[in-house]
PDB file of C-alpha atoms in Angstrom:
ATOM      1  CA  UNK B   1     -64.713  -6.170  21.363  1.00  0.00           C
ATOM      2  CA  UNK B   2     -60.911  -5.647  21.658  1.00  0.00           C
ATOM      3  CA  UNK B   3     -59.215  -2.648  19.988  1.00  0.00           C
ATOM      4  CA  UNK B   4     -56.255  -3.224  17.454  1.00  0.00           C
ATOM      5  CA  UNK B   5     -54.913   0.030  16.186  1.00  0.00           C
ATOM      6  CA  UNK B   6     -52.626  -0.825  13.025  1.00  0.00           C
ATOM      7  CA  UNK B   7     -51.904   2.833  13.326  1.00  0.00           C
ATOM      8  CA  UNK B   8     -48.744   5.018  14.166  1.00  0.00           C
ATOM      9  CA  UNK B   9     -50.884   7.932  15.709  1.00  0.00           C
ATOM     10  CA  UNK B  10     -54.006   6.669  17.496  1.00  0.00           C
ATOM     11  CA  UNK B  11     -54.633   8.652  20.819  1.00  0.00           C
ATOM     12  CA  UNK B  12     -53.878   5.905  23.163  1.00  0.00           C
ATOM     13  CA  UNK B  13     -51.519   3.337  21.632  1.00  0.00           C
ATOM     14  CA  UNK B  14     -50.362   5.014  18.671  1.00  0.00           C
ATOM     15  CA  UNK B  15     -47.455   2.749  17.245  1.00  0.00           C
ATOM     16  CA  UNK B  16     -47.576   0.137  19.703  1.00  0.00           C
ATOM     17  CA  UNK B  17     -49.154  -2.358  17.240  1.00  0.00           C
ATOM     18  CA  UNK B  18     -48.560  -0.554  13.952  1.00  0.00           C
ATOM     19  CA  UNK B  19     -46.579  -3.571  12.121  1.00  0.00           C
ATOM     20  CA  UNK B  20     -48.440  -6.540  11.055  1.00  0.00           C
ATOM     21  CA  UNK B  21     -46.503  -8.919  13.438  1.00  0.00           C
ATOM     22  CA  UNK B  22     -47.201  -6.731  16.487  1.00  0.00           C
ATOM     23  CA  UNK B  23     -50.877  -6.485  15.544  1.00  0.00           C
ATOM     24  CA  UNK B  24     -51.397 -10.059  15.309  1.00  0.00           C
ATOM     25  CA  UNK B  25     -49.637 -10.618  18.723  1.00  0.00           C
ATOM     26  CA  UNK B  26     -51.930  -8.108  20.107  1.00  0.00           C
ATOM     27  CA  UNK B  27     -54.784  -9.878  18.463  1.00  0.00           C
ATOM     28  CA  UNK B  28     -53.792 -13.368  20.322  1.00  0.00           C
ATOM     29  CA  UNK B  29     -53.127 -11.391  23.388  1.00  0.00           C
ATOM     30  CA  UNK B  30     -56.672  -9.877  23.542  1.00  0.00           C
ATOM     31  CA  UNK B  31     -58.093 -13.472  22.952  1.00  0.00           C
ATOM     32  CA  UNK B  32     -56.185 -14.935  25.743  1.00  0.00           C
ATOM     33  CA  UNK B  33     -57.536 -12.126  27.866  1.00  0.00           C
ATOM     34  CA  UNK B  34     -61.097 -12.724  27.195  1.00  0.00           C
ATOM     35  CA  UNK B  35     -62.264 -10.686  23.914  1.00  0.00           C
ATOM     36  CA  UNK B  36     -65.032 -12.066  22.046  1.00  0.00           C
ATOM     37  CA  UNK B  37     -64.523  -9.780  19.121  1.00  0.00           C
ATOM     38  CA  UNK B  38     -61.568  -8.127  17.596  1.00  0.00           C
ATOM     39  CA  UNK B  39     -61.728  -4.477  16.079  1.00  0.00           C
ATOM     40  CA  UNK B  40     -58.995  -3.769  13.648  1.00  0.00           C
ATOM     41  CA  UNK B  41     -58.462  -0.141  12.579  1.00  0.00           C
ATOM     42  CA  UNK B  42     -55.976   1.329  10.070  1.00  0.00           C
ATOM     43  CA  UNK B  43     -56.826   4.928  10.558  1.00  0.00           C
ATOM     44  CA  UNK B  44     -56.716   7.085  13.591  1.00  0.00           C
ATOM     45  CA  UNK B  45     -60.037   9.086  14.212  1.00  0.00           C
ATOM     46  CA  UNK B  46     -58.917  11.095  17.191  1.00  0.00           C
ATOM     47  CA  UNK B  47     -60.150  14.726  17.247  1.00  0.00           C
ATOM     48  CA  UNK B  48     -58.009  16.463  14.662  1.00  0.00           C
ATOM     49  CA  UNK B  49     -56.531  13.311  13.280  1.00  0.00           C
ATOM     50  CA  UNK B  50     -55.715  13.902   9.375  1.00  0.00           C
ATOM     51  CA  UNK B  51     -57.461  11.480   6.695  1.00  0.00           C
ATOM     52  CA  UNK B  52     -55.461   8.704   5.771  1.00  0.00           C
ATOM     53  CA  UNK B  53     -55.408   7.753   1.972  1.00  0.00           C
ATOM     54  CA  UNK B  54     -56.601   4.593   0.819  1.00  0.00           C
ATOM     55  CA  UNK B  55     -53.586   2.752  -0.211  1.00  0.00           C
ATOM     56  CA  UNK B  56     -51.941   3.370   3.181  1.00  0.00           C
ATOM     57  CA  UNK B  57     -55.316   2.011   5.125  1.00  0.00           C
ATOM     58  CA  UNK B  58     -55.343  -1.055   2.819  1.00  0.00           C
ATOM     59  CA  UNK B  59     -51.554  -1.819   3.044  1.00  0.00           C
ATOM     60  CA  UNK B  60     -51.868  -1.319   6.958  1.00  0.00           C
ATOM     61  CA  UNK B  61     -55.298  -3.453   7.702  1.00  0.00           C
ATOM     62  CA  UNK B  62     -55.177  -6.336   4.798  1.00  0.00           C
ATOM     63  CA  UNK B  63     -52.323  -8.075   5.926  1.00  0.00           C
ATOM     64  CA  UNK B  64     -53.489  -8.165   9.539  1.00  0.00           C
ATOM     65  CA  UNK B  65     -57.231  -9.032   8.530  1.00  0.00           C
ATOM     66  CA  UNK B  66     -55.906 -12.000   6.175  1.00  0.00           C
ATOM     67  CA  UNK B  67     -54.308 -13.740   9.360  1.00  0.00           C
ATOM     68  CA  UNK B  68     -56.587 -12.637  11.953  1.00  0.00           C
ATOM     69  CA  UNK B  69     -59.674 -14.193  10.198  1.00  0.00           C
ATOM     70  CA  UNK B  70     -57.851 -17.728  10.931  1.00  0.00           C
ATOM     71  CA  UNK B  71     -58.282 -17.141  14.744  1.00  0.00           C
ATOM     72  CA  UNK B  72     -62.005 -17.999  14.476  1.00  0.00           C
ATOM     73  CA  UNK B  73     -63.521 -15.211  16.103  1.00  0.00           C
ATOM     74  CA  UNK B  74     -65.577 -12.436  14.575  1.00  0.00           C
ATOM     75  CA  UNK B  75     -63.461  -9.698  12.879  1.00  0.00           C
ATOM     76  CA  UNK B  76     -64.507  -6.291  12.738  1.00  0.00           C
ATOM     77  CA  UNK B  77     -63.079  -3.515  10.785  1.00  0.00           C
ATOM     78  CA  UNK B  78     -63.102   0.047  11.994  1.00  0.00           C
ATOM     79  CA  UNK B  79     -63.232   2.130   8.492  1.00  0.00           C
ATOM     80  CA  UNK B  80     -65.380   4.444   6.693  1.00  0.00           C
ATOM     81  CA  UNK B  81     -64.207   3.800   3.093  1.00  0.00           C
ATOM     82  CA  UNK B  82     -66.260   1.390   0.983  1.00  0.00           C
ATOM     83  CA  UNK B  83     -63.197   0.095  -1.034  1.00  0.00           C
ATOM     84  CA  UNK B  84     -61.613  -1.028   2.245  1.00  0.00           C
ATOM     85  CA  UNK B  85     -64.775  -2.768   3.263  1.00  0.00           C
ATOM     86  CA  UNK B  86     -65.170  -4.747   0.296  1.00  0.00           C
ATOM     87  CA  UNK B  87     -61.695  -5.957   0.507  1.00  0.00           C
ATOM     88  CA  UNK B  88     -61.869  -6.848   3.978  1.00  0.00           C
ATOM     89  CA  UNK B  89     -65.348  -8.756   3.841  1.00  0.00           C
ATOM     90  CA  UNK B  90     -63.819 -10.340   0.850  1.00  0.00           C
ATOM     91  CA  UNK B  91     -60.932 -11.566   3.054  1.00  0.00           C
ATOM     92  CA  UNK B  92     -63.560 -12.942   5.425  1.00  0.00           C
ATOM     93  CA  UNK B  93     -63.897 -10.123   7.930  1.00  0.00           C
ATOM     94  CA  UNK B  94     -67.343 -10.103   9.334  1.00  0.00           C
ATOM     95  CA  UNK B  95     -68.274  -6.821  10.843  1.00  0.00           C
ATOM     96  CA  UNK B  96     -67.965  -3.340   9.528  1.00  0.00           C
ATOM     97  CA  UNK B  97     -67.745  -0.715  12.380  1.00  0.00           C
ATOM     98  CA  UNK B  98     -68.093   2.874  10.637  1.00  0.00           C
ATOM     99  CA  UNK B  99     -67.805   6.046  12.297  1.00  0.00           C
ATOM    100  CA  UNK B 100     -69.423   7.770   9.676  1.00  0.00           C
ATOM    101  CA  UNK B 101     -72.415   5.318   9.582  1.00  0.00           C
ATOM    102  CA  UNK B 102     -72.269   4.560   5.933  1.00  0.00           C
ATOM    103  CA  UNK B 103     -72.468   8.106   4.864  1.00  0.00           C
ATOM    104  CA  UNK B 104     -69.702   7.966   2.397  1.00  0.00           C
ATOM    105  CA  UNK B 105     -70.440   7.541  -1.167  1.00  0.00           C
ATOM    106  CA  UNK B 106     -70.717   3.483  -1.887  1.00  0.00           C
ATOM    107  CA  UNK B 107     -70.351   2.748   1.670  1.00  0.00           C
ATOM    108  CA  UNK B 108     -74.126   1.467   2.128  1.00  0.00           C
ATOM    109  CA  UNK B 109     -74.105  -0.693  -1.087  1.00  0.00           C
ATOM    110  CA  UNK B 110     -70.800  -2.029  -0.079  1.00  0.00           C
ATOM    111  CA  UNK B 111     -72.355  -3.642   3.202  1.00  0.00           C
ATOM    112  CA  UNK B 112     -75.587  -4.253   1.684  1.00  0.00           C
ATOM    113  CA  UNK B 113     -74.265  -6.159  -1.311  1.00  0.00           C
ATOM    114  CA  UNK B 114     -72.492  -8.723   1.483  1.00  0.00           C
ATOM    115  CA  UNK B 115     -75.277 -11.302   2.722  1.00  0.00           C
ATOM    116  CA  UNK B 116     -74.278 -11.942   6.130  1.00  0.00           C
ATOM    117  CA  UNK B 117     -71.842  -9.156   7.519  1.00  0.00           C
ATOM    118  CA  UNK B 118     -72.766  -6.939  10.575  1.00  0.00           C
ATOM    119  CA  UNK B 119     -72.578  -3.324  10.663  1.00  0.00           C
ATOM    120  CA  UNK B 120     -72.268  -0.880  13.454  1.00  0.00           C
ATOM    121  CA  UNK B 121     -73.383   2.748  12.708  1.00  0.00           C
ATOM    122  CA  UNK B 122     -72.053   5.604  14.778  1.00  0.00           C
ATOM    123  CA  UNK B 123     -73.057   8.963  15.646  1.00  0.00           C
ATOM    124  CA  UNK B 124     -70.495  11.627  14.565  1.00  0.00           C
ATOM    125  CA  UNK B 125     -71.252  15.312  14.808  1.00  0.00           C
ATOM    126  CA  UNK B 126     -69.050  17.042  12.000  1.00  0.00           C
ATOM    127  CA  UNK B 127     -66.008  15.032  11.243  1.00  0.00           C
ATOM    128  CA  UNK B 128     -62.693  14.010  12.907  1.00  0.00           C
ATOM    129  CA  UNK B 129     -61.049  17.156  12.106  1.00  0.00           C
ATOM    130  CA  UNK B 130     -63.564  19.725  13.540  1.00  0.00           C
ATOM    131  CA  UNK B 131     -65.843  17.626  15.519  1.00  0.00           C
ATOM    132  CA  UNK B 132     -64.455  18.622  19.026  1.00  0.00           C
ATOM    133  CA  UNK B 133     -63.535  22.167  17.658  1.00  0.00           C
ATOM    134  CA  UNK B 134     -67.237  22.975  17.437  1.00  0.00           C
ATOM    135  CA  UNK B 135     -68.944  20.251  19.285  1.00  0.00           C
ATOM    136  CA  UNK B 136     -72.798  19.721  19.008  1.00  0.00           C
ATOM    137  CA  UNK B 137     -75.254  21.945  21.187  1.00  0.00           C
ATOM    138  CA  UNK B 138     -78.637  20.897  22.940  1.00  0.00           C
ATOM    139  CA  UNK B 139     -79.913  17.635  24.023  1.00  0.00           C
ATOM    140  CA  UNK B 140     -77.886  14.679  22.894  1.00  0.00           C
ATOM    141  CA  UNK B 141     -80.281  11.921  23.183  1.00  0.00           C
ATOM    142  CA  UNK B 142     -82.899  13.242  20.594  1.00  0.00           C
ATOM    143  CA  UNK B 143     -80.357  14.096  18.040  1.00  0.00           C
ATOM    144  CA  UNK B 144     -78.538  10.923  18.520  1.00  0.00           C
ATOM    145  CA  UNK B 145     -81.555   8.789  18.094  1.00  0.00           C
ATOM    146  CA  UNK B 146     -82.904  10.680  15.131  1.00  0.00           C
ATOM    147  CA  UNK B 147     -79.731  10.610  13.265  1.00  0.00           C
ATOM    148  CA  UNK B 148     -79.303   6.661  13.677  1.00  0.00           C
ATOM    149  CA  UNK B 149     -82.912   5.891  13.068  1.00  0.00           C
ATOM    150  CA  UNK B 150     -82.618   7.819   9.628  1.00  0.00           C
ATOM    151  CA  UNK B 151     -79.291   6.071   8.871  1.00  0.00           C
ATOM    152  CA  UNK B 152     -80.578   2.631   9.742  1.00  0.00           C
ATOM    153  CA  UNK B 153     -84.056   3.117   7.472  1.00  0.00           C
ATOM    154  CA  UNK B 154     -81.534   4.094   4.536  1.00  0.00           C
ATOM    155  CA  UNK B 155     -80.038   0.538   5.267  1.00  0.00           C
ATOM    156  CA  UNK B 156     -83.436  -1.168   5.322  1.00  0.00           C
ATOM    157  CA  UNK B 157     -84.107   0.228   1.895  1.00  0.00           C
ATOM    158  CA  UNK B 158     -81.271  -1.637   0.649  1.00  0.00           C
ATOM    159  CA  UNK B 159     -82.531  -4.770   1.989  1.00  0.00           C
ATOM    160  CA  UNK B 160     -80.117  -5.068   5.060  1.00  0.00           C
ATOM    161  CA  UNK B 161     -82.101  -7.051   7.566  1.00  0.00           C
ATOM    162  CA  UNK B 162     -82.560  -5.749  11.185  1.00  0.00           C
ATOM    163  CA  UNK B 163     -80.607  -8.446  12.515  1.00  0.00           C
ATOM    164  CA  UNK B 164     -77.197  -7.239  11.144  1.00  0.00           C
ATOM    165  CA  UNK B 165     -77.502  -3.797  12.779  1.00  0.00           C
ATOM    166  CA  UNK B 166     -75.892  -2.498  15.957  1.00  0.00           C
ATOM    167  CA  UNK B 167     -75.734   1.321  16.874  1.00  0.00           C
ATOM    168  CA  UNK B 168     -72.958   3.332  18.400  1.00  0.00           C
ATOM    169  CA  UNK B 169     -73.932   6.883  20.145  1.00  0.00           C
ATOM    170  CA  UNK B 170     -70.581   7.938  19.614  1.00  0.00           C
ATOM    171  CA  UNK B 171     -68.980   9.121  22.760  1.00  0.00           C
ATOM    172  CA  UNK B 172     -66.483  11.605  22.221  1.00  0.00           C
ATOM    173  CA  UNK B 173     -67.226  12.173  18.869  1.00  0.00           C
ATOM    174  CA  UNK B 174     -68.517  15.938  18.516  1.00  0.00           C
ATOM    175  CA  UNK B 175     -69.797  16.064  22.034  1.00  0.00           C
ATOM    176  CA  UNK B 176     -69.100  18.002  24.893  1.00  0.00           C
ATOM    177  CA  UNK B 177     -68.088  16.110  28.361  1.00  0.00           C
ATOM    178  CA  UNK B 178     -71.497  16.663  29.841  1.00  0.00           C
ATOM    179  CA  UNK B 179     -73.116  15.402  26.893  1.00  0.00           C
ATOM    180  CA  UNK B 180     -71.176  12.240  26.733  1.00  0.00           C
ATOM    181  CA  UNK B 181     -71.909  11.554  30.164  1.00  0.00           C
ATOM    182  CA  UNK B 182     -75.639  12.251  29.431  1.00  0.00           C
ATOM    183  CA  UNK B 183     -75.421   9.500  26.736  1.00  0.00           C
ATOM    184  CA  UNK B 184     -74.403   7.297  29.782  1.00  0.00           C
ATOM    185  CA  UNK B 185     -76.571   8.436  32.342  1.00  0.00           C
ATOM    186  CA  UNK B 186     -79.609   8.035  29.799  1.00  0.00           C
ATOM    187  CA  UNK B 187     -78.440   5.059  27.808  1.00  0.00           C
ATOM    188  CA  UNK B 188     -81.380   3.187  28.227  1.00  0.00           C
ATOM    189  CA  UNK B 189     -83.473   5.736  26.252  1.00  0.00           C
ATOM    190  CA  UNK B 190     -81.215   4.866  23.131  1.00  0.00           C
ATOM    191  CA  UNK B 191     -82.605   0.936  23.303  1.00  0.00           C
ATOM    192  CA  UNK B 192     -86.083   2.735  22.255  1.00  0.00           C
ATOM    193  CA  UNK B 193     -84.601   2.300  18.515  1.00  0.00           C
ATOM    194  CA  UNK B 194     -84.782  -1.361  19.017  1.00  0.00           C
ATOM    195  CA  UNK B 195     -81.201  -2.223  18.141  1.00  0.00           C
ATOM    196  CA  UNK B 196     -78.224  -3.784  20.097  1.00  0.00           C
ATOM    197  CA  UNK B 197     -75.748  -0.892  21.393  1.00  0.00           C
ATOM    198  CA  UNK B 198     -71.958  -0.698  21.262  1.00  0.00           C
ATOM    199  CA  UNK B 199     -70.477   1.739  23.451  1.00  0.00           C
ATOM    200  CA  UNK B 200     -66.821   2.702  23.480  1.00  0.00           C
ATOM    201  CA  UNK B 201     -65.792   4.802  26.432  1.00  0.00           C
ATOM    202  CA  UNK B 202     -62.177   3.128  26.576  1.00  0.00           C
ATOM    203  CA  UNK B 203     -59.581   5.889  27.582  1.00  0.00           C
ATOM    204  CA  UNK B 204     -61.539   8.660  26.190  1.00  0.00           C
ATOM    205  CA  UNK B 205     -60.696  12.389  26.939  1.00  0.00           C
ATOM    206  CA  UNK B 206     -63.991  12.920  28.615  1.00  0.00           C
ATOM    207  CA  UNK B 207     -62.644  10.424  31.273  1.00  0.00           C
ATOM    208  CA  UNK B 208     -59.648  12.363  31.733  1.00  0.00           C
ATOM    209  CA  UNK B 209     -61.721  15.342  32.245  1.00  0.00           C
ATOM    210  CA  UNK B 210     -63.622  13.999  35.242  1.00  0.00           C
ATOM    211  CA  UNK B 211     -60.748  12.239  36.615  1.00  0.00           C
ATOM    212  CA  UNK B 212     -57.889  14.441  36.056  1.00  0.00           C
ATOM    213  CA  UNK B 213     -55.924  11.752  34.640  1.00  0.00           C
ATOM    214  CA  UNK B 214     -53.918  13.260  31.466  1.00  0.00           C
ATOM    215  CA  UNK B 215     -52.186  10.352  29.977  1.00  0.00           C
ATOM    216  CA  UNK B 216     -54.669   8.171  28.143  1.00  0.00           C
ATOM    217  CA  UNK B 217     -52.714   5.013  29.051  1.00  0.00           C
ATOM    218  CA  UNK B 218     -53.293   5.650  32.605  1.00  0.00           C
ATOM    219  CA  UNK B 219     -57.276   5.750  32.616  1.00  0.00           C
ATOM    220  CA  UNK B 220     -57.562   2.090  32.742  1.00  0.00           C
ATOM    221  CA  UNK B 221     -59.713   2.048  36.026  1.00  0.00           C
ATOM    222  CA  UNK B 222     -61.989   4.760  35.135  1.00  0.00           C
ATOM    223  CA  UNK B 223     -62.550   3.108  31.527  1.00  0.00           C
ATOM    224  CA  UNK B 224     -63.489  -0.160  33.297  1.00  0.00           C
ATOM    225  CA  UNK B 225     -66.020   1.668  35.441  1.00  0.00           C
ATOM    226  CA  UNK B 226     -67.385   3.065  32.393  1.00  0.00           C
ATOM    227  CA  UNK B 227     -67.859   0.030  30.448  1.00  0.00           C
ATOM    228  CA  UNK B 228     -69.544  -1.939  33.282  1.00  0.00           C
ATOM    229  CA  UNK B 229     -72.179   1.129  33.803  1.00  0.00           C
ATOM    230  CA  UNK B 230     -72.708   0.855  30.006  1.00  0.00           C
ATOM    231  CA  UNK B 231     -73.331  -3.089  30.297  1.00  0.00           C
ATOM    232  CA  UNK B 232     -75.528  -2.272  33.347  1.00  0.00           C
ATOM    233  CA  UNK B 233     -77.374   0.313  31.416  1.00  0.00           C
ATOM    234  CA  UNK B 234     -78.094  -2.270  28.518  1.00  0.00           C
ATOM    235  CA  UNK B 235     -74.886  -2.069  26.147  1.00  0.00           C
ATOM    236  CA  UNK B 236     -74.477  -5.553  24.009  1.00  0.00           C
ATOM    237  CA  UNK B 237     -70.780  -4.709  23.234  1.00  0.00           C
ATOM    238  CA  UNK B 238     -68.107  -2.309  24.820  1.00  0.00           C
ATOM    239  CA  UNK B 239     -65.233  -1.417  22.767  1.00  0.00           C
ATOM    240  CA  UNK B 240     -62.294  -1.513  24.977  1.00  0.00           C
ATOM    241  CA  UNK B 241     -58.209  -1.485  25.052  1.00  0.00           C
ATOM    242  CA  UNK B 242     -57.994  -3.229  28.514  1.00  0.00           C
ATOM    243  CA  UNK B 243     -59.610  -6.572  28.055  1.00  0.00           C
ATOM    244  CA  UNK B 244     -58.485  -8.678  30.644  1.00  0.00           C
ATOM    245  CA  UNK B 245     -59.560  -5.900  33.366  1.00  0.00           C
ATOM    246  CA  UNK B 246     -62.766  -5.127  31.766  1.00  0.00           C
ATOM    247  CA  UNK B 247     -63.578  -8.865  31.737  1.00  0.00           C
ATOM    248  CA  UNK B 248     -62.769  -9.282  35.180  1.00  0.00           C
ATOM    249  CA  UNK B 249     -64.927  -6.295  36.180  1.00  0.00           C
ATOM    250  CA  UNK B 250     -67.849  -7.542  34.268  1.00  0.00           C
ATOM    251  CA  UNK B 251     -67.567 -11.136  36.055  1.00  0.00           C
ATOM    252  CA  UNK B 252     -68.030  -9.273  39.508  1.00  0.00           C
ATOM    253  CA  UNK B 253     -71.110  -7.644  37.851  1.00  0.00           C
ATOM    254  CA  UNK B 254     -72.272 -10.508  36.240  1.00  0.00           C
ATOM    255  CA  UNK B 255     -72.130 -12.578  39.822  1.00  0.00           C
ATOM    256  CA  UNK B 256     -74.226  -9.644  41.271  1.00  0.00           C
ATOM    257  CA  UNK B 257     -76.741  -9.856  38.762  1.00  0.00           C
ATOM    258  CA  UNK B 258     -77.168 -13.522  39.218  1.00  0.00           C
ATOM    259  CA  UNK B 259     -77.644 -13.208  43.131  1.00  0.00           C
ATOM    260  CA  UNK B 260     -80.251 -10.274  42.476  1.00  0.00           C
ATOM    261  CA  UNK B 261     -82.142 -12.486  39.831  1.00  0.00           C
ATOM    262  CA  UNK B 262     -82.003 -15.239  42.540  1.00  0.00           C
ATOM    263  CA  UNK B 263     -83.347 -13.432  45.218  1.00  0.00           C
ATOM    264  CA  UNK B 264     -86.243 -11.896  42.978  1.00  0.00           C
ATOM    265  CA  UNK B 265     -87.102 -15.472  42.131  1.00  0.00           C
ATOM    266  CA  UNK B 266     -87.325 -16.336  45.655  1.00  0.00           C
ATOM    267  CA  UNK B 267     -89.430 -13.176  46.595  1.00  0.00           C
ATOM    268  CA  UNK B 268     -91.949 -14.184  43.885  1.00  0.00           C
ATOM    269  CA  UNK B 269     -91.911 -18.031  44.740  1.00  0.00           C
ATOM    270  CA  UNK B 270     -92.429 -16.878  48.527  1.00  0.00           C
ATOM    271  CA  UNK B 271     -95.133 -14.538  48.107  1.00  0.00           C
ATOM    272  CA  UNK B 272     -98.897 -15.801  48.691  1.00  0.00           C
TER     273      UNK B 272
END
């Protein structure tokens, strides 16, 4: 999943793709680099970021979505506003990617009213303005699992099929550095919920904390490492800024896994 921030203030690339033309050029570039999904967002959700008015978000996102749906790849929209969800789904967007896990009034209904769209439910402690000022405490895994399972059940009650749902544990959203890496180390435990996992490690501050790399744009190598580790631990989707490098690293991982599988098959067939 390639990230397309149509914002002036995102933490890693704010302003780089803020115009419709720049955003669409970035979409095309990410596809050339091997992205399978494009995730378009019109509001930064970095820690401490202010909320964006509805009209401003619509003005940023709709012109990009209107053209991006012509690229013949799944289009995901990173939003928590039901009005934006309905507008982009009407234009042909395929996925709603919501940091609030559809907890805003009317959001569940907006998704449930669409017969086919996918939805990614994310765990976030508190809200973007306060989440890192007072991060969550305790064991992160059961808390995340309990929250996401509850949100899934609310969607099921509205008739949303299991096959439409993906879960995101919310790396960096109200969690300590240790808790974020616990999510990675114990990621397979999250598969117990029975849904595909989407992981977003790209250029996050926790990567900066353990590497000492302060500039978000310089965290490419450790971000790619985190993405590969996430896939190795069962992630179905990784949301990244650096598509080309991530795709290349995953090609190495896949080659290794293919040889591993071949070796296991040989050992099984040669066992008397």
